[in-house]
mmCIF file with all atom_site columns, C-alpha atoms in Angstrom:
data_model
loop_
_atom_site.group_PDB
_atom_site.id
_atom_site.type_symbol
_atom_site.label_atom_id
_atom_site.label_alt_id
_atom_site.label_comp_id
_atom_site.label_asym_id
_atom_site.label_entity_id
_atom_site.label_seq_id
_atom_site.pdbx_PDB_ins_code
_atom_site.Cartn_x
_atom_site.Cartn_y
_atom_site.Cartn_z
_atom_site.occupancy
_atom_site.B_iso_or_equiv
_atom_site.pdbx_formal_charge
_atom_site.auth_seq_id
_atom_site.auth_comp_id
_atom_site.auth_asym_id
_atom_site.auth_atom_id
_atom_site.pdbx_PDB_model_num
ATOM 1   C CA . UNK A 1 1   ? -26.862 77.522 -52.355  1.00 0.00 ? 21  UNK A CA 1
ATOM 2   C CA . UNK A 1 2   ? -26.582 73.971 -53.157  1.00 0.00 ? 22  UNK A CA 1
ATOM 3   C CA . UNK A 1 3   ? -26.373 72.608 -56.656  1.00 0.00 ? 23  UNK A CA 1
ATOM 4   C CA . UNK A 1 4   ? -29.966 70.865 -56.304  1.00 0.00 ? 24  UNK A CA 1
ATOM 5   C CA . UNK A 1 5   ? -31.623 74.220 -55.761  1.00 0.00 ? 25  UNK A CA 1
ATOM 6   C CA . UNK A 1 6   ? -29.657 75.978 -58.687  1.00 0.00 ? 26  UNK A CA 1
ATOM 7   C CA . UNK A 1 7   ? -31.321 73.242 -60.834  1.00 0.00 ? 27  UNK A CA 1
ATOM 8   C CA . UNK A 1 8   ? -34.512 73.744 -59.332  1.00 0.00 ? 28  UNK A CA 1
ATOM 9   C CA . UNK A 1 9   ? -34.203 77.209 -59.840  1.00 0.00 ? 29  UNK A CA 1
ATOM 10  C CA . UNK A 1 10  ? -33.381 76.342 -63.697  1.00 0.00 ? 30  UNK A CA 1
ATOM 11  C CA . UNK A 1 11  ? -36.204 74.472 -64.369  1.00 0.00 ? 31  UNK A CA 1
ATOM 12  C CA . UNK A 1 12  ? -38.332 76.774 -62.914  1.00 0.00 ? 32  UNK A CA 1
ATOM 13  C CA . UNK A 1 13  ? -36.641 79.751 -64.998  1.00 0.00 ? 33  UNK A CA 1
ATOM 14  C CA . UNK A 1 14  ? -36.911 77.463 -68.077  1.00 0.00 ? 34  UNK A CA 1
ATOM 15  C CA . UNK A 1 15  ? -40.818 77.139 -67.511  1.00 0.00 ? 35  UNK A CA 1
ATOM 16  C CA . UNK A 1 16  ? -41.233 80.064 -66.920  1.00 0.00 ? 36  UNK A CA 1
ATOM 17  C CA . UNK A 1 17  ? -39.189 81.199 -70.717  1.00 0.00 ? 37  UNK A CA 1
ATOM 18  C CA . UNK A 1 18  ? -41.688 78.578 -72.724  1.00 0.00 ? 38  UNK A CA 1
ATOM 19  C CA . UNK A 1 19  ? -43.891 79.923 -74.802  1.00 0.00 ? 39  UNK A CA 1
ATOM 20  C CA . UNK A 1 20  ? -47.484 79.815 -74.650  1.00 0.00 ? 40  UNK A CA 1
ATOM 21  C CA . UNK A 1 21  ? -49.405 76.725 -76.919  1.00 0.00 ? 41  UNK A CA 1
ATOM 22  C CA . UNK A 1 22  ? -51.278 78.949 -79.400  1.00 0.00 ? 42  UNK A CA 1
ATOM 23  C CA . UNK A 1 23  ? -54.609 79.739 -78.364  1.00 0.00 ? 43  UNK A CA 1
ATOM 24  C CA . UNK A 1 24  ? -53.940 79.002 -74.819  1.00 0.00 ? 44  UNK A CA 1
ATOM 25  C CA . UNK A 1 25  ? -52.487 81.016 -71.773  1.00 0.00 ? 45  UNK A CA 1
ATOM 26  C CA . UNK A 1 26  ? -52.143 78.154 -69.313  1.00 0.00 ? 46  UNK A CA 1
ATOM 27  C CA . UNK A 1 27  ? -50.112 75.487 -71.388  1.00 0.00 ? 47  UNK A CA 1
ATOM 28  C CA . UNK A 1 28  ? -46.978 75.846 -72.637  1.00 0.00 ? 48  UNK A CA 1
ATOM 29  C CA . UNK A 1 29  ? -44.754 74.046 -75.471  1.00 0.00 ? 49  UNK A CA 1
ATOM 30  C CA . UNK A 1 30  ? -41.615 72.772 -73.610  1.00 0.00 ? 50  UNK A CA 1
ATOM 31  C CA . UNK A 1 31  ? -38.762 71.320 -75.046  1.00 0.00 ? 51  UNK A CA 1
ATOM 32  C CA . UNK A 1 32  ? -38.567 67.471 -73.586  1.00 0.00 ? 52  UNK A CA 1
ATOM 33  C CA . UNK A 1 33  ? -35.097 67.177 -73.954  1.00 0.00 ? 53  UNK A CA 1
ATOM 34  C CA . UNK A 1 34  ? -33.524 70.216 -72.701  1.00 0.00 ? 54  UNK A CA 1
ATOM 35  C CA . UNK A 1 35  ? -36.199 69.703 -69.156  1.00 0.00 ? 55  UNK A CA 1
ATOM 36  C CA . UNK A 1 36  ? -34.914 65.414 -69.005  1.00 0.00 ? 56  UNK A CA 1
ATOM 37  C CA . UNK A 1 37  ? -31.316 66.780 -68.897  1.00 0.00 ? 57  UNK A CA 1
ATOM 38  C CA . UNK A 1 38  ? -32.271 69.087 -66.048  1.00 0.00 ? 58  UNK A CA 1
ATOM 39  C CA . UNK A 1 39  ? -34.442 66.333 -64.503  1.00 0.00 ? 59  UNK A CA 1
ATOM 40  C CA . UNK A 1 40  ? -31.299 63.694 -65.050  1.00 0.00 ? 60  UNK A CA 1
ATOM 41  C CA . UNK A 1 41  ? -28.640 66.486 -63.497  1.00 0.00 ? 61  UNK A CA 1
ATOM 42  C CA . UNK A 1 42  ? -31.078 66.503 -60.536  1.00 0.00 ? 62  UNK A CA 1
ATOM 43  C CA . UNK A 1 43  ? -31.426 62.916 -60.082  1.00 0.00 ? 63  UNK A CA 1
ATOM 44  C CA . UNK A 1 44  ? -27.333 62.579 -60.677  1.00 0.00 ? 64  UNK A CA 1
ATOM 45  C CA . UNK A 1 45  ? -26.938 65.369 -57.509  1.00 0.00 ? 65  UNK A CA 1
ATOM 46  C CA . UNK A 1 46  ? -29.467 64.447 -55.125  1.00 0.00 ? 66  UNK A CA 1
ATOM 47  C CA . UNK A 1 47  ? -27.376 61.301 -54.033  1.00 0.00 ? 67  UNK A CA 1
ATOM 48  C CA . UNK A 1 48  ? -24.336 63.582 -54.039  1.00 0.00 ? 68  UNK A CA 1
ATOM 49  C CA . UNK A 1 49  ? -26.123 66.337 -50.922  1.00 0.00 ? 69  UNK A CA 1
ATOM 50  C CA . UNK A 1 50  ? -27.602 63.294 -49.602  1.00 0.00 ? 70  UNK A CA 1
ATOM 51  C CA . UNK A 1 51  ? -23.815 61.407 -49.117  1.00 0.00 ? 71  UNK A CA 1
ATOM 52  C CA . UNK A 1 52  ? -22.771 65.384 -47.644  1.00 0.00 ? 72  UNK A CA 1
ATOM 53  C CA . UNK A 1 53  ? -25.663 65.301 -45.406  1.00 0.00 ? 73  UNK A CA 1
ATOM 54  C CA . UNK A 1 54  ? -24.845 61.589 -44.078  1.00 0.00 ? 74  UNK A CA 1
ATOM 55  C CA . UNK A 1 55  ? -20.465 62.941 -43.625  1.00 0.00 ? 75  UNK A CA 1
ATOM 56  C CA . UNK A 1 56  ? -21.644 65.267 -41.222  1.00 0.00 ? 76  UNK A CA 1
ATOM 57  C CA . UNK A 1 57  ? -24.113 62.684 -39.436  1.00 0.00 ? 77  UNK A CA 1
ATOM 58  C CA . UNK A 1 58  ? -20.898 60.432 -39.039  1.00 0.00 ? 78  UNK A CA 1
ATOM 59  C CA . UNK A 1 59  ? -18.791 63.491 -37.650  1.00 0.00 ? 79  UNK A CA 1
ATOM 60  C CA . UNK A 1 60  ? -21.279 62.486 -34.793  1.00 0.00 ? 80  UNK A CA 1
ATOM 61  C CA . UNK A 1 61  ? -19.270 59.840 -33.846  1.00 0.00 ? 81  UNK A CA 1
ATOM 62  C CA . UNK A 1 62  ? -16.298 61.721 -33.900  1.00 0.00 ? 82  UNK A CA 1
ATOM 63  C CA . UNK A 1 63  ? -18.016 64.730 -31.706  1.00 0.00 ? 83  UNK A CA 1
ATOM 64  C CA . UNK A 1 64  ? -19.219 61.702 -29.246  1.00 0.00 ? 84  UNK A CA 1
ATOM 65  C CA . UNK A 1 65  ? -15.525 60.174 -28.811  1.00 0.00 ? 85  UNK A CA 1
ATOM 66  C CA . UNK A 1 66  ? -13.798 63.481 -28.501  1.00 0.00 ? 86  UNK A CA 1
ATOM 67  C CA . UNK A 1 67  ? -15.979 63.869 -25.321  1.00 0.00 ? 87  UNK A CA 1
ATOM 68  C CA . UNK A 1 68  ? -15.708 60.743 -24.189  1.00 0.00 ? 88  UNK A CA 1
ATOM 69  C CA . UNK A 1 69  ? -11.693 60.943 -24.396  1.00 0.00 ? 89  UNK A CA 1
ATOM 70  C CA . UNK A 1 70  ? -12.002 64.510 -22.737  1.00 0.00 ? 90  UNK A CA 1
ATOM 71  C CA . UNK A 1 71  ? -14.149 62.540 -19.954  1.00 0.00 ? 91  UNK A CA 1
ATOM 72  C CA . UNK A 1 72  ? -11.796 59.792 -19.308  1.00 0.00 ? 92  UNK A CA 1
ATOM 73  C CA . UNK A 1 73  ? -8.642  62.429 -19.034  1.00 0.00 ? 93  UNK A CA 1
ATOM 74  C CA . UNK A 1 74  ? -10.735 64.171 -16.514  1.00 0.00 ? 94  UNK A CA 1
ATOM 75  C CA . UNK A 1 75  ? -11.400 61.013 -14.985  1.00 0.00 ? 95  UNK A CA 1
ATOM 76  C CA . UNK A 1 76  ? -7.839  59.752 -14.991  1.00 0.00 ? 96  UNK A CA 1
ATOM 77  C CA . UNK A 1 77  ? -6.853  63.114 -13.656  1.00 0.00 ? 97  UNK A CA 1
ATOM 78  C CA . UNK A 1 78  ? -8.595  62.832 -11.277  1.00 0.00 ? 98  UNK A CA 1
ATOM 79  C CA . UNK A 1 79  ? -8.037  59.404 -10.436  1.00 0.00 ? 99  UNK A CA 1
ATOM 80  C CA . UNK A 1 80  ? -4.641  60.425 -10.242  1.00 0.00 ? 100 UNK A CA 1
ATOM 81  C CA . UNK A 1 81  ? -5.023  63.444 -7.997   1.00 0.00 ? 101 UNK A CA 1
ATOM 82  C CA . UNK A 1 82  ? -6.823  60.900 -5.373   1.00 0.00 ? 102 UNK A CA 1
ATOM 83  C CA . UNK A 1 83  ? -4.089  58.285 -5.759   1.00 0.00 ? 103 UNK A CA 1
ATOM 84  C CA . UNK A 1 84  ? -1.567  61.303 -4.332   1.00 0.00 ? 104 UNK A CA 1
ATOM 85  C CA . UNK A 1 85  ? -3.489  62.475 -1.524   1.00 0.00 ? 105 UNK A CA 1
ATOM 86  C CA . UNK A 1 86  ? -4.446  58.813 -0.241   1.00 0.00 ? 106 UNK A CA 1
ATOM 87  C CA . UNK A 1 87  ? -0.670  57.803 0.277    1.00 0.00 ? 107 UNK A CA 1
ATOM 88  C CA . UNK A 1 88  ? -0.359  60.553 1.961    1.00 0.00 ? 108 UNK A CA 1
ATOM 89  C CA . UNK A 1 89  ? -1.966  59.399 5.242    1.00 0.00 ? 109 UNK A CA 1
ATOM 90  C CA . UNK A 1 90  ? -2.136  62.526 7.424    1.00 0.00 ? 110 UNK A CA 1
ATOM 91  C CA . UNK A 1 91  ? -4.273  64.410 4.744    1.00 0.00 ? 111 UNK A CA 1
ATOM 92  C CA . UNK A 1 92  ? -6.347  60.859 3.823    1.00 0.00 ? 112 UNK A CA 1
ATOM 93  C CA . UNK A 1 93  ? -10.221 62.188 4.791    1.00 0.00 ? 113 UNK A CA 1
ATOM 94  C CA . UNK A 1 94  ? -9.629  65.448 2.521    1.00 0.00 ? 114 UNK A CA 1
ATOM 95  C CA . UNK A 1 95  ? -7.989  63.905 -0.414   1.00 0.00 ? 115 UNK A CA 1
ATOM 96  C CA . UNK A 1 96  ? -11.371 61.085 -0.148   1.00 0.00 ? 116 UNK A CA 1
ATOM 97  C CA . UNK A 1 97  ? -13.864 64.283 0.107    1.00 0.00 ? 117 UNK A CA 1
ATOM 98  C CA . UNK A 1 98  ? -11.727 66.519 -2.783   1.00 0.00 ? 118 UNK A CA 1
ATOM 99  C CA . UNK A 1 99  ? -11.908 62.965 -4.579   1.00 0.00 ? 119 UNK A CA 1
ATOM 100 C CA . UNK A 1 100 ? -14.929 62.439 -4.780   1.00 0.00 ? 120 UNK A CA 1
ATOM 101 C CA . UNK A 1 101 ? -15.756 65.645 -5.743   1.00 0.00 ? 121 UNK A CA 1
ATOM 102 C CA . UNK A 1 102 ? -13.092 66.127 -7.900   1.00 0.00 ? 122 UNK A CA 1
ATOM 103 C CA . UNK A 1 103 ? -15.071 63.199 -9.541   1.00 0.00 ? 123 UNK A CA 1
ATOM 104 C CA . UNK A 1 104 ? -18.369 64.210 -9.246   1.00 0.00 ? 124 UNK A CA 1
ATOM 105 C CA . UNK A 1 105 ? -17.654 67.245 -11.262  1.00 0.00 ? 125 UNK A CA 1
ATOM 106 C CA . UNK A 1 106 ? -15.407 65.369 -13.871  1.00 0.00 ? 126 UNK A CA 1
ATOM 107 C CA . UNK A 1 107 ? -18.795 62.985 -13.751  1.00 0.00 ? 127 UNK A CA 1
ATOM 108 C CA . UNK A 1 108 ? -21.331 65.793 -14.479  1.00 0.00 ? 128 UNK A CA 1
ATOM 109 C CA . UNK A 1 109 ? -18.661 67.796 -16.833  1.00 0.00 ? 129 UNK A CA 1
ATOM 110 C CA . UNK A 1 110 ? -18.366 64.771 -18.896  1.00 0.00 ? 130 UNK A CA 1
ATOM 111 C CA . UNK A 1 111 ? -22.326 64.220 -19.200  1.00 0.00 ? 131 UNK A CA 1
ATOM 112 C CA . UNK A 1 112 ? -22.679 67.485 -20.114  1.00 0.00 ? 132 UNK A CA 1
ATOM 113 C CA . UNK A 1 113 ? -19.834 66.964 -23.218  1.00 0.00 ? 133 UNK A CA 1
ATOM 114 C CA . UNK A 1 114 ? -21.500 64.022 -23.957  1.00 0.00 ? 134 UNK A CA 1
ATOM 115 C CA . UNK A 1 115 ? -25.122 65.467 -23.815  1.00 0.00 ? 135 UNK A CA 1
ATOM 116 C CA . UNK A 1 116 ? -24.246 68.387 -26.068  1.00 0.00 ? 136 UNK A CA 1
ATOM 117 C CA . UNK A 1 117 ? -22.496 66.785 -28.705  1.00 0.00 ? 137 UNK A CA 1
ATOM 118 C CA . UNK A 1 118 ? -25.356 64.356 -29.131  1.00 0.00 ? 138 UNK A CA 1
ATOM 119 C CA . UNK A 1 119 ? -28.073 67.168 -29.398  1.00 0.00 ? 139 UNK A CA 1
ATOM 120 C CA . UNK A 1 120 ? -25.711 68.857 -31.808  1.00 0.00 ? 140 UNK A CA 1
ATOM 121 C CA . UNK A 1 121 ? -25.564 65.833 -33.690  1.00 0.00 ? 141 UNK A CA 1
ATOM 122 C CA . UNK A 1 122 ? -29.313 65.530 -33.354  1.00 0.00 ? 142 UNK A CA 1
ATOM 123 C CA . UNK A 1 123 ? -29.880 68.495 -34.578  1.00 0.00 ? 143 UNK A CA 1
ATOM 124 C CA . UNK A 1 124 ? -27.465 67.983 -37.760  1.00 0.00 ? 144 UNK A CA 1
ATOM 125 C CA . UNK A 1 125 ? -29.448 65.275 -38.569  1.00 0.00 ? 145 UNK A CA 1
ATOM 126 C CA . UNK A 1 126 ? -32.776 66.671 -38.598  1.00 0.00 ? 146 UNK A CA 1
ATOM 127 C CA . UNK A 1 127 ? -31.665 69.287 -40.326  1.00 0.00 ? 147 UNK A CA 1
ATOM 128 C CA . UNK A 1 128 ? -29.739 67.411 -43.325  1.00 0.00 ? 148 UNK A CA 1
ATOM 129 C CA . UNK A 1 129 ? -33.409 64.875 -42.972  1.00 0.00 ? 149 UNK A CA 1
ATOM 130 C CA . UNK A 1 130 ? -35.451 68.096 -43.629  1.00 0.00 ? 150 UNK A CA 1
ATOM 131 C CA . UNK A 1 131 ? -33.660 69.594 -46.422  1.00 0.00 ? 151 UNK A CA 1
ATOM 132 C CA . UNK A 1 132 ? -33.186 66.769 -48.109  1.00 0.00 ? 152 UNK A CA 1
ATOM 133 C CA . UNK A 1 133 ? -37.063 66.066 -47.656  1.00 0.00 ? 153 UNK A CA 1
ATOM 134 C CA . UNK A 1 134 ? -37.830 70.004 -48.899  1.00 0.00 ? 154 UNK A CA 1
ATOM 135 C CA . UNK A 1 135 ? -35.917 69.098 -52.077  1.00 0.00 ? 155 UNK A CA 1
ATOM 136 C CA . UNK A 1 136 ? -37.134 65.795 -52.836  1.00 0.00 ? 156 UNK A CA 1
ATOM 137 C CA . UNK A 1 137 ? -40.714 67.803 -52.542  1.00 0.00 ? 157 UNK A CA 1
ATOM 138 C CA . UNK A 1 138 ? -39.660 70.208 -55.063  1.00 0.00 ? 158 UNK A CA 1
ATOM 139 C CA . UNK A 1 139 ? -39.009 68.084 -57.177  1.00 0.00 ? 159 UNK A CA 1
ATOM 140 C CA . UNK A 1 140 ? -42.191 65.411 -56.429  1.00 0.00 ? 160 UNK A CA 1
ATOM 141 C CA . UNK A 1 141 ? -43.775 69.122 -57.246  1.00 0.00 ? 161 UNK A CA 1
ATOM 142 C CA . UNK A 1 142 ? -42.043 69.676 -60.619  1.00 0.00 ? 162 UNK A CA 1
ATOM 143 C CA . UNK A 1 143 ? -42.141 66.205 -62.221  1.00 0.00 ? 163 UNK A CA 1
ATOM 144 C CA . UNK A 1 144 ? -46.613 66.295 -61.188  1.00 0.00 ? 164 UNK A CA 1
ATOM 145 C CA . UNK A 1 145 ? -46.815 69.309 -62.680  1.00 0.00 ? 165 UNK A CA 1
ATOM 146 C CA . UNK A 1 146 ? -44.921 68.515 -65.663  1.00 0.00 ? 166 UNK A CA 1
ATOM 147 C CA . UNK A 1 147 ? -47.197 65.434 -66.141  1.00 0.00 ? 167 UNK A CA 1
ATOM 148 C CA . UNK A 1 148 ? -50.581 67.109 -65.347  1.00 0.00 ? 168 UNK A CA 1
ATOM 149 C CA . UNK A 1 149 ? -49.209 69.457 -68.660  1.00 0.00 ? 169 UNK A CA 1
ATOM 150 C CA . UNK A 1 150 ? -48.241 66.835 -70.792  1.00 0.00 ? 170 UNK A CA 1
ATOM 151 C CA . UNK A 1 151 ? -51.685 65.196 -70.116  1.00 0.00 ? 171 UNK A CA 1
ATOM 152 C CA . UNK A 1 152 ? -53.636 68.367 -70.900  1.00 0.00 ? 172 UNK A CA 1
ATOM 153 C CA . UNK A 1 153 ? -51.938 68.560 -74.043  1.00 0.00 ? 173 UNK A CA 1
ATOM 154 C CA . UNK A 1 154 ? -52.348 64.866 -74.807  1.00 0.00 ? 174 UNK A CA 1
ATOM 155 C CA . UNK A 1 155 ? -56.056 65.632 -73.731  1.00 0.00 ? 175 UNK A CA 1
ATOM 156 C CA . UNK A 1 156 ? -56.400 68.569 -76.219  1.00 0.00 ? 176 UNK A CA 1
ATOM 157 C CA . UNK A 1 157 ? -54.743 67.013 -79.280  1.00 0.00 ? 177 UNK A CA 1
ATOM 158 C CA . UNK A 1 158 ? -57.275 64.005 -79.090  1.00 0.00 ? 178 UNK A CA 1
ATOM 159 C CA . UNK A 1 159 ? -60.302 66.373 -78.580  1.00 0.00 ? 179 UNK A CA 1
ATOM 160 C CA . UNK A 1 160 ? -59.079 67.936 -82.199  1.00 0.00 ? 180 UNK A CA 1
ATOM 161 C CA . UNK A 1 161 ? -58.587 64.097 -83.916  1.00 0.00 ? 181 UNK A CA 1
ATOM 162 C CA . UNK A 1 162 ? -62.144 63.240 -82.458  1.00 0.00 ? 182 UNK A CA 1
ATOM 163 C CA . UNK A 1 163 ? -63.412 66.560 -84.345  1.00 0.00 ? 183 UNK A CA 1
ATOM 164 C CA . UNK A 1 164 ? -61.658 65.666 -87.088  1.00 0.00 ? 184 UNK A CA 1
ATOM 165 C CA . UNK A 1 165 ? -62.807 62.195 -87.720  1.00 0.00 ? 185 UNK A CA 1
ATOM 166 C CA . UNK A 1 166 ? -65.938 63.380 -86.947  1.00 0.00 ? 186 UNK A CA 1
ATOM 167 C CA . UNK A 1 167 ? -66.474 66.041 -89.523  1.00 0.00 ? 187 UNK A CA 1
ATOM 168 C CA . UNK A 1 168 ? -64.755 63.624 -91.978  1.00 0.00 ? 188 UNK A CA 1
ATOM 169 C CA . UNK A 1 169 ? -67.331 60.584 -91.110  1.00 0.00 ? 189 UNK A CA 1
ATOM 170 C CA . UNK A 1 170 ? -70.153 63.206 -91.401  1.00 0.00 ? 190 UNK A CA 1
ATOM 171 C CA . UNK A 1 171 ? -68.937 64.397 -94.698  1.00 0.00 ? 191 UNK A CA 1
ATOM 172 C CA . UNK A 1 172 ? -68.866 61.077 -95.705  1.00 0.00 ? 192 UNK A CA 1
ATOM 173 C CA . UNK A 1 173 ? -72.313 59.600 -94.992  1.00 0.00 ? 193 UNK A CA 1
ATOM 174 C CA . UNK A 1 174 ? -73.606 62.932 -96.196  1.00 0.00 ? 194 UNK A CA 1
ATOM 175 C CA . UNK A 1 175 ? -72.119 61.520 -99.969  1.00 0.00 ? 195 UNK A CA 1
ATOM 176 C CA . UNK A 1 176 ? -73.632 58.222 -99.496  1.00 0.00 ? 196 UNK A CA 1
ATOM 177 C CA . UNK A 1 177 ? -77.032 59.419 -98.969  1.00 0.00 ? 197 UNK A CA 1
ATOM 178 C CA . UNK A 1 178 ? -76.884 61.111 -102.335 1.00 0.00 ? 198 UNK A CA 1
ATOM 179 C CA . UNK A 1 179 ? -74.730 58.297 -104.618 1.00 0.00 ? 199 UNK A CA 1
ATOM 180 C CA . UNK A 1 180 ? -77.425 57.270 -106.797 1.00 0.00 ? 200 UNK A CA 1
ATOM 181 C CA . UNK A 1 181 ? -76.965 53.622 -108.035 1.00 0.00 ? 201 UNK A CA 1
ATOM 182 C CA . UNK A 1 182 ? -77.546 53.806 -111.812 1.00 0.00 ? 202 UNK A CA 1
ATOM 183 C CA . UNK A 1 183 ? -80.528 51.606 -112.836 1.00 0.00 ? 203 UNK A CA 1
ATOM 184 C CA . UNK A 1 184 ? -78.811 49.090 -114.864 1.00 0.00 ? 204 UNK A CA 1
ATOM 185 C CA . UNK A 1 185 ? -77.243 48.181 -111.884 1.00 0.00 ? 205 UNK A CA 1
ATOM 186 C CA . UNK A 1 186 ? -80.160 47.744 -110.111 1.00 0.00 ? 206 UNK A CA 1
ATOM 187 C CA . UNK A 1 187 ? -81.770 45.256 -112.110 1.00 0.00 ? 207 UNK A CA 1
ATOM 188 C CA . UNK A 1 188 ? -80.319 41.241 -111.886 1.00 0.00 ? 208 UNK A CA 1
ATOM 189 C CA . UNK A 1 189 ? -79.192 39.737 -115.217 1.00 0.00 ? 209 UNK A CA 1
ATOM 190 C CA . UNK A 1 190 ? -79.324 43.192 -117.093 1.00 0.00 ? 210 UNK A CA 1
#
């Protein structure tokens, strides 16, 4: 298991140990920085699997000329086993046919080197292009979710400020309607 999912799997396991808002059994109070150190480990490692992922896409080079240099010793064998049986002039038209056949298969063994080590590279690099994906969409998962919380909360807190200042500016008007302005005050020049 690679680092990236362990922290995965820790955020998820510290989500799922925060308690419940009170009064609520869908939102949960979450401790910002302990979940941005996990969030900052995981941004910190993904460039670490994703430098692991591109080592083994250069190994394809190295896969590709290992079969090329197993091709051209076939070839050069093979080259050499022709040179022998040309200067040898009684046997000439077999050492052309065993030649060229000697080549033909060197030819086709060598394609087939060449072919598999470039679907086995392939394949290594879909693969590292896929994980890599399936993590970054954990995480793209994560961070939304985390967001779509903090917003509800944001959301909630406002809705009890509106009530609030609401009750407080209905309190309030309900004392102005009954202040009474004492006569004396009423009357200009008294």
């Amino acid at each position: 298991m690679s680092r990236i999912e362990q922290l995965i799997g820790e955020i998820e396991e510290y989500i799922d140990s925060c308690k419940f808002q009170p009064l609520s059994n869908t939102k949960i109070l979450v401790n910002k920085e302990e979940l941005e150190e996990l969030l900052v480990e995981l941004r910190l490692r993904v460039p670490d699997e994703i430098k692991k992922y591109q080592k083994i896409i250069s190994n394809q080079d190295a896969i590709l000329n290992e079969a090329r240099t197993q091709a051209d010793s076939i070839l050069a064998q093979a080259t050499a086993q022709t040179d022998e049986l040309v200067n040898e002039h009684e046997i000439m038209q077999r050492a052309y046919a065993e030649a060229e056949e000697v080549v033909a298969q060197a030819q086709l063994q060598a394609q087939e080197i060449i072919d598999s080590a470039v679907a086995d590279a392939n394949g290594i690099r879909q693969s590292s292009i896929n994980y890599t994906d399936e993590m970054l969409g954990s995480l793209q998962a994560i961070i939304a979710h985390s967001m779509e919380e903090a917003q509800g909360r944001f959301a909630s807190y406002f809705a009890s400020m509106q009530s609030s200042y609401d009750i407080v500016m209905s309190n309030r008007n309900e004392l102005a309607a009954g202040v009474t302005v004492p006569e004396e005050e009423m009357q200009p020049g008294a």
